[in-house]
Amino acid sequence: MPQPVFVSARTAFMQRVSICAVVITACVGLTACQKPAPTQEPLRSVKVMTVGASGSGYELDFSGEVRARVESALAFRVAGKLVSRPAELGQRVTAGQLLAQIDPEDYRVTAEAAAAQLLAAKSNRDVAQADFKRYQDLHAQGFISVAELDRREAAMKLAQAQFQQAQAQNTVQGNQSGYTRLVADGAGVVTSVDASVGQVVSAGQPVVRLALDGPRDVVFSVPENKLANLKAGQLIDVETWDSKKILQAKVRDISGSADAATRTFVIKAALQSSINNPADAAETVLGSTVTVRLKPSGESAPKLIKVPSSALRHENAGTSVWVLNPTDMTVSAKPIEVAAADGNDVVVKSGLQQGDQVVTSGVHVLTAGQKVSIFAAKQ
């Protein structure tokens, strides 16, 4: 009878193994169906600044350019082929210096022809005058009639008129021969060259643009809504980009109509002198870029709220900043409206109040409601 007992024990063992396998499989299945535990966002350290209104010495900034008060586009008075152009871009020239020349051969030949015609007309006039004098003597002696004397006088007057016509024509042709040379009207700098050697130019076609030495202007453009801030005779500050010198300029011309392309108004201000060195105005390089700064019109400077440009977030066609809530140390996005740029800062028109704590760095890795800590620099 031992055999049945062995079978029963084996059967019981197999049943227990099967039950354990079922339990393990069920546990694995339940574990796979559960969602993973959410990962906690890291506590990030951020730099913050407390917003406060600050006074500004300027309320408007514009980009301008230094130009000569008198800038002429020089051209030939006659047409011809350009055979020489000594003037080069940026070259300094003196009064009377040759800038360009066209082929003078045709005008020289025409001038010689006009001189020959003048000589012939002069001979005819002299002969007519001598004849008239002889006929006057014959008329006094009674050898010719009054009618014949009148014809001789008319011939003399005709010869005189032809001589004057030839004289004027000779002067014109002589002038045109001189017009083949284009010379500088005064000392200055060549700012543009519009024709090359070998090109056939017409009369009046600009060849060289010359900025004459003398007074210089600062030329800049303003939009229509800022035009009321400028008046003729108003003093403005001009800051050079290279040396950061502050020059003074006086508004002398305000455009009466807007530019067709930019819809802005051109302002010209006479550059006067530097606050520290009066010679700086004359030494300012033509074409250099400057920043025109307008002072506030009131007695006190306006109070502005500024934040670094690194604090701005551009999202959904809007601009916002992260504002820190010191109670629970979380951040939230706050939309703002930017009025203007001031170096590395921006002037906030609306959206912030004094005392707000704005995150100034690391704004691209933050999310709404995220807990943060204030960064403390190591000593």
Coordinates of C-alpha atoms in Angstrom, one line a residue:
M1 CA 0.0 0.0 0.0
P2 CA 2.9 2.5 0.0
Q3 CA 2.4 3.5 -3.7
P4 CA -0.9 5.4 -3.2
V5 CA 0.7 7.5 -0.4
F6 CA 3.5 8.6 -2.7
V7 CA 1.1 9.7 -5.4
S8 CA -0.9 11.8 -3.0
A9 CA 2.1 13.7 -1.7
R10 CA 3.3 14.4 -5.2
T11 CA -0.1 15.6 -6.2
A12 CA -0.3 18.0 -3.3
F13 CA 3.1 19.4 -4.0
M14 CA 2.2 20.1 -7.6
Q15 CA -1.0 21.9 -6.5
R16 CA 0.9 24.1 -4.2
V17 CA 3.4 25.0 -7.0
S18 CA 0.5 25.9 -9.3
I19 CA -1.1 28.1 -6.7
C20 CA 2.1 30.0 -6.2
A21 CA 2.6 30.6 -10.0
V22 CA -1.0 31.9 -10.2
V23 CA -0.4 34.3 -7.4
I24 CA 2.9 35.6 -8.8
T25 CA 1.3 36.1 -12.3
A26 CA -1.5 38.1 -10.7
C27 CA 0.9 40.3 -8.8
V28 CA 2.9 41.0 -11.9
G29 CA -0.2 41.9 -13.8
L30 CA -1.4 44.3 -11.2
T31 CA 1.9 46.0 -11.0
A32 CA 2.0 46.5 -14.8
C33 CA -1.5 48.1 -14.8
Q34 CA -0.5 50.7 -12.2
K35 CA 0.6 54.2 -13.5
P36 CA 4.2 55.3 -12.6
A37 CA 4.5 57.7 -9.7
P38 CA 4.9 61.4 -11.0
T39 CA 8.4 62.8 -10.8
Q40 CA 8.7 65.9 -8.6
E41 CA 10.0 69.0 -10.4
P42 CA 13.4 70.0 -9.2
L43 CA 13.7 73.0 -7.0
R44 CA 15.4 75.6 -9.2
S45 CA 17.5 78.5 -8.1
V46 CA 16.6 81.8 -9.9
K47 CA 17.8 85.3 -9.8
V48 CA 15.2 87.9 -9.0
M49 CA 15.0 91.7 -8.9
T50 CA 12.5 93.9 -7.1
V51 CA 10.9 96.3 -9.6
G52 CA 11.0 100.0 -8.8
A53 CA 10.3 103.2 -10.7
S54 CA 13.4 105.1 -11.7
G55 CA 14.0 108.5 -13.1
S56 CA 15.1 108.8 -16.7
G57 CA 17.2 111.6 -18.1
Y58 CA 15.7 111.0 -21.6
E59 CA 12.3 110.0 -22.8
L60 CA 12.8 109.3 -26.5
D61 CA 15.7 107.9 -28.5
F62 CA 16.1 107.9 -32.3
S63 CA 18.9 106.7 -34.6
G64 CA 20.3 109.5 -36.8
E65 CA 23.1 110.1 -39.3
V66 CA 25.6 113.0 -39.6
R67 CA 25.5 114.8 -43.0
A68 CA 27.0 117.9 -44.5
R69 CA 24.7 121.0 -44.5
V70 CA 25.5 121.4 -48.2
E71 CA 25.8 118.3 -50.4
S72 CA 25.8 118.8 -54.2
A73 CA 25.3 116.3 -57.0
L74 CA 27.7 117.6 -59.6
A75 CA 27.1 117.0 -63.3
F76 CA 28.3 118.1 -66.7
R77 CA 26.5 120.9 -68.5
V78 CA 27.1 119.2 -71.8
A79 CA 26.9 115.6 -73.0
G80 CA 29.8 113.4 -74.0
K81 CA 31.9 110.3 -73.3
L82 CA 33.6 110.2 -69.9
V83 CA 37.4 109.9 -70.5
S84 CA 38.7 110.6 -67.0
R85 CA 37.5 110.6 -63.4
P86 CA 40.2 111.3 -60.9
A87 CA 37.7 111.6 -58.0
E88 CA 37.2 108.5 -55.9
L89 CA 34.7 107.7 -53.1
G90 CA 35.8 109.2 -49.8
Q91 CA 38.5 111.4 -51.3
R92 CA 39.0 114.9 -49.9
V93 CA 39.2 117.5 -52.6
T94 CA 39.9 121.3 -52.8
A95 CA 38.1 124.1 -54.6
G96 CA 38.7 124.0 -58.3
Q97 CA 40.2 120.5 -58.3
L98 CA 39.4 118.3 -61.4
L99 CA 36.8 115.6 -60.6
A100 CA 35.9 114.3 -64.1
Q101 CA 36.3 115.1 -67.8
I102 CA 34.5 114.2 -71.0
D103 CA 36.0 114.0 -74.5
P104 CA 36.6 117.7 -75.5
E105 CA 37.5 117.1 -79.1
D106 CA 34.1 117.9 -80.7
Y107 CA 33.6 120.9 -78.6
R108 CA 37.1 122.2 -79.4
V109 CA 36.5 121.9 -83.1
T110 CA 33.1 123.7 -82.7
A111 CA 34.8 126.4 -80.8
E112 CA 37.4 126.8 -83.5
A113 CA 34.7 127.1 -86.2
A114 CA 32.9 129.7 -84.1
A115 CA 36.2 131.7 -83.8
A116 CA 36.6 131.6 -87.6
Q117 CA 33.0 132.8 -88.2
L118 CA 33.7 135.6 -85.8
L119 CA 36.8 136.6 -87.7
A120 CA 34.8 136.6 -91.0
A121 CA 32.0 138.6 -89.5
K122 CA 34.5 141.2 -88.2
S123 CA 36.0 141.6 -91.7
N124 CA 32.6 142.1 -93.3
R125 CA 31.7 144.7 -90.6
D126 CA 35.0 146.6 -91.2
V127 CA 34.4 146.6 -95.0
A128 CA 30.8 147.8 -94.6
Q129 CA 31.9 150.6 -92.2
A130 CA 34.6 151.8 -94.7
D131 CA 32.2 151.7 -97.6
F132 CA 29.6 153.7 -95.7
K133 CA 32.2 156.4 -94.8
R134 CA 33.2 156.8 -98.5
Y135 CA 29.6 157.0 -99.6
Q136 CA 29.0 159.6 -97.0
D137 CA 31.7 161.7 -98.6
L138 CA 30.3 161.1 -102.1
H139 CA 26.8 162.1 -100.9
A140 CA 28.2 165.3 -99.5
Q141 CA 29.8 166.1 -102.9
G142 CA 26.5 165.3 -104.6
F143 CA 27.7 162.3 -106.6
I144 CA 25.2 159.8 -105.1
S145 CA 21.6 160.0 -104.1
V146 CA 20.1 159.7 -100.6
A147 CA 18.6 156.3 -101.4
E148 CA 22.1 154.9 -102.2
L149 CA 23.5 156.2 -99.0
D150 CA 20.6 154.6 -97.1
R151 CA 21.3 151.2 -98.7
R152 CA 25.0 151.5 -97.7
E153 CA 24.0 152.4 -94.1
A154 CA 21.7 149.3 -93.9
A155 CA 24.4 147.1 -95.2
M156 CA 26.8 148.4 -92.5
K157 CA 24.2 147.8 -89.8
L158 CA 23.6 144.2 -91.1
A159 CA 27.3 143.5 -91.0
Q160 CA 27.5 144.9 -87.4
A161 CA 24.6 142.6 -86.3
Q162 CA 26.2 139.6 -87.9
F163 CA 29.5 140.4 -86.1
Q164 CA 27.7 140.6 -82.8
Q165 CA 25.9 137.3 -83.4
A166 CA 29.2 135.6 -84.3
Q167 CA 30.8 137.1 -81.2
A168 CA 28.0 135.7 -79.0
Q169 CA 28.2 132.3 -80.7
N170 CA 31.9 132.2 -80.2
T171 CA 31.4 132.9 -76.5
V172 CA 28.9 130.1 -76.1
Q173 CA 31.1 127.5 -77.9
G174 CA 34.1 128.6 -75.8
N175 CA 32.1 128.0 -72.6
Q176 CA 30.9 124.6 -73.8
S177 CA 34.4 123.6 -74.4
G178 CA 35.2 124.5 -70.8
Y179 CA 32.2 122.6 -69.6
T180 CA 33.9 119.4 -70.5
R181 CA 35.9 119.7 -67.2
L182 CA 34.0 119.0 -64.0
V183 CA 35.7 120.8 -61.0
A184 CA 34.8 121.0 -57.3
D185 CA 32.8 124.0 -56.3
G186 CA 34.6 124.0 -52.9
A187 CA 36.6 121.9 -50.5
G188 CA 34.9 118.8 -49.3
V189 CA 34.6 115.0 -49.4
V190 CA 33.3 112.9 -52.3
T191 CA 30.4 110.9 -50.9
S192 CA 29.2 109.2 -54.1
V193 CA 30.5 108.3 -57.6
D194 CA 27.7 107.7 -60.1
A195 CA 29.6 107.3 -63.4
S196 CA 32.6 105.4 -64.7
V197 CA 35.2 106.1 -67.4
G198 CA 33.9 105.1 -70.8
Q199 CA 30.3 105.8 -70.0
V200 CA 28.4 108.3 -72.2
V201 CA 26.7 110.8 -69.9
S202 CA 24.0 113.3 -70.7
A203 CA 23.9 116.9 -69.6
G204 CA 22.7 117.2 -66.0
Q205 CA 23.3 113.5 -65.2
P206 CA 24.9 113.2 -61.7
V207 CA 28.5 112.1 -61.9
V208 CA 30.0 112.9 -58.4
R209 CA 28.3 113.9 -55.1
L210 CA 30.3 116.3 -53.0
A211 CA 29.7 117.1 -49.3
L212 CA 31.2 120.6 -48.8
D213 CA 33.1 121.5 -45.6
G214 CA 31.3 123.6 -43.2
P215 CA 28.2 123.2 -41.0
R216 CA 26.9 119.7 -40.4
D217 CA 23.5 118.3 -39.6
V218 CA 22.1 115.4 -37.8
V219 CA 19.3 113.8 -39.9
F220 CA 16.8 111.4 -38.3
S221 CA 13.2 110.3 -38.7
V222 CA 10.3 110.3 -36.2
P223 CA 6.8 108.7 -36.4
E224 CA 3.8 110.9 -36.5
N225 CA 2.8 110.4 -32.9
K226 CA 6.2 111.7 -31.7
L227 CA 6.3 114.8 -34.0
A228 CA 4.7 117.0 -31.3
N229 CA 7.8 116.5 -29.1
L230 CA 10.0 118.5 -31.5
K231 CA 10.0 122.2 -32.4
A232 CA 12.2 124.4 -34.5
G233 CA 15.0 125.8 -32.3
Q234 CA 14.8 123.0 -29.7
L235 CA 18.1 121.8 -28.3
I236 CA 18.7 118.0 -28.4
D237 CA 21.5 115.8 -27.2
V238 CA 23.4 113.7 -29.8
E239 CA 25.5 110.7 -28.6
T240 CA 28.1 109.3 -31.0
W241 CA 28.3 105.5 -31.2
D242 CA 32.1 105.2 -31.4
S243 CA 33.3 107.6 -28.7
K244 CA 30.1 108.0 -26.7
K245 CA 30.6 111.8 -26.7
I246 CA 27.5 113.9 -26.1
L247 CA 27.1 116.7 -28.7
Q248 CA 24.4 119.4 -28.9
A249 CA 22.3 120.1 -31.9
K250 CA 19.5 122.6 -32.6
V251 CA 16.4 121.6 -34.6
R252 CA 16.3 123.7 -37.7
D253 CA 14.0 121.9 -40.2
I254 CA 11.0 119.7 -39.7
S255 CA 9.6 118.0 -42.7
G256 CA 6.1 119.1 -43.6
S257 CA 5.0 115.8 -45.1
A258 CA 5.6 112.1 -44.3
D259 CA 7.9 110.0 -46.3
A260 CA 5.9 107.9 -48.9
A261 CA 7.7 104.6 -48.0
T262 CA 8.4 104.8 -44.2
R263 CA 5.5 107.2 -43.3
T264 CA 7.9 109.1 -41.0
F265 CA 8.9 112.7 -40.8
V266 CA 12.5 113.8 -41.5
I267 CA 14.1 116.1 -38.9
K268 CA 17.3 118.1 -39.5
A269 CA 19.2 119.5 -36.5
A270 CA 22.3 121.7 -36.8
L271 CA 25.2 120.1 -35.0
Q272 CA 26.8 122.6 -32.7
S273 CA 29.5 121.5 -30.3
S274 CA 30.5 119.0 -27.7
I275 CA 29.7 119.8 -24.1
N276 CA 33.3 119.3 -23.2
N277 CA 35.1 120.1 -26.5
P278 CA 33.7 122.5 -29.0
A279 CA 35.9 121.1 -31.8
D280 CA 34.2 117.7 -31.7
A281 CA 31.3 118.8 -34.0
A282 CA 33.7 119.7 -36.8
E283 CA 35.6 116.5 -36.4
T284 CA 32.5 114.2 -36.5
V285 CA 32.9 111.8 -39.4
L286 CA 30.3 112.3 -42.2
G287 CA 27.9 109.4 -42.4
S288 CA 28.5 108.3 -38.9
T289 CA 25.6 106.9 -36.9
V290 CA 24.5 108.8 -33.8
T291 CA 21.7 108.4 -31.2
V292 CA 19.4 111.4 -30.8
R293 CA 18.1 111.7 -27.2
L294 CA 15.3 114.0 -26.3
K295 CA 15.0 115.3 -22.8
P296 CA 11.7 115.4 -21.0
S297 CA 9.6 118.4 -21.6
G298 CA 8.5 118.8 -18.0
E299 CA 10.4 120.0 -15.0
S300 CA 10.8 116.5 -13.5
A301 CA 11.9 113.3 -15.4
P302 CA 9.2 110.7 -15.8
K303 CA 9.4 107.6 -13.6
L304 CA 9.9 104.4 -15.6
I305 CA 9.9 100.7 -14.8
K306 CA 12.7 98.8 -16.4
V307 CA 13.6 95.1 -16.4
P308 CA 16.5 93.3 -18.1
S309 CA 15.8 91.9 -21.5
S310 CA 16.8 88.5 -20.2
A311 CA 13.6 88.4 -18.1
L312 CA 11.2 88.6 -21.1
R313 CA 9.2 85.6 -22.4
H314 CA 7.7 85.7 -25.9
E315 CA 4.8 83.3 -26.1
N316 CA 1.5 83.3 -28.1
A317 CA 2.4 86.7 -29.8
G318 CA 2.7 88.3 -26.4
T319 CA 5.4 89.3 -23.9
S320 CA 5.4 88.2 -20.2
V321 CA 7.7 87.8 -17.2
W322 CA 7.9 85.4 -14.3
V323 CA 6.8 87.0 -11.0
L324 CA 7.8 85.4 -7.7
N325 CA 5.2 84.9 -5.0
P326 CA 7.3 85.2 -1.8
T327 CA 4.6 83.5 0.3
D328 CA 4.8 80.0 -1.2
M329 CA 8.0 80.6 -3.4
T330 CA 6.2 79.8 -6.6
V331 CA 6.3 81.7 -10.0
S332 CA 3.5 82.8 -12.2
A333 CA 3.5 84.4 -15.7
K334 CA 2.4 88.0 -15.9
P335 CA 1.8 89.7 -19.3
I336 CA 3.5 93.1 -19.8
E337 CA 3.6 95.7 -22.5
V338 CA 7.0 97.0 -23.6
A339 CA 7.3 100.7 -24.4
A340 CA 11.0 101.0 -25.6
A341 CA 14.4 99.6 -25.3
D342 CA 17.2 101.2 -23.2
G343 CA 20.4 99.4 -23.8
N344 CA 20.2 95.9 -22.2
D345 CA 16.9 96.9 -20.4
V346 CA 13.4 97.4 -21.6
V347 CA 10.9 100.0 -20.4
V348 CA 7.7 98.5 -19.2
K349 CA 4.6 100.4 -20.2
S350 CA 2.1 98.4 -18.2
G351 CA 1.8 95.0 -16.4
L352 CA 4.2 95.5 -13.5
Q353 CA 4.0 97.5 -10.3
Q354 CA 6.6 98.7 -7.8
G355 CA 7.6 95.9 -5.5
D356 CA 7.0 93.0 -7.9
Q357 CA 9.8 90.5 -7.8
V358 CA 10.7 89.5 -11.4
V359 CA 12.8 86.5 -12.4
T360 CA 15.7 87.8 -14.5
S361 CA 17.5 84.5 -15.5
G362 CA 16.5 81.0 -16.3
V363 CA 13.0 82.0 -17.5
H364 CA 13.0 79.3 -20.3
V365 CA 13.1 76.3 -17.9
L366 CA 10.3 77.5 -15.5
T367 CA 6.6 76.4 -15.5
A368 CA 3.6 78.1 -13.9
G369 CA 3.3 77.3 -10.2
Q370 CA 6.8 75.8 -9.9
K371 CA 8.6 76.2 -6.6
V372 CA 11.9 78.0 -6.8
S373 CA 14.6 79.3 -4.5
I374 CA 16.5 82.6 -4.7
F375 CA 20.0 82.2 -5.9
A376 CA 22.7 83.3 -3.5
A377 CA 26.1 83.9 -4.8
K378 CA 28.9 82.1 -3.0
Q379 CA 31.1 84.3 -0.9

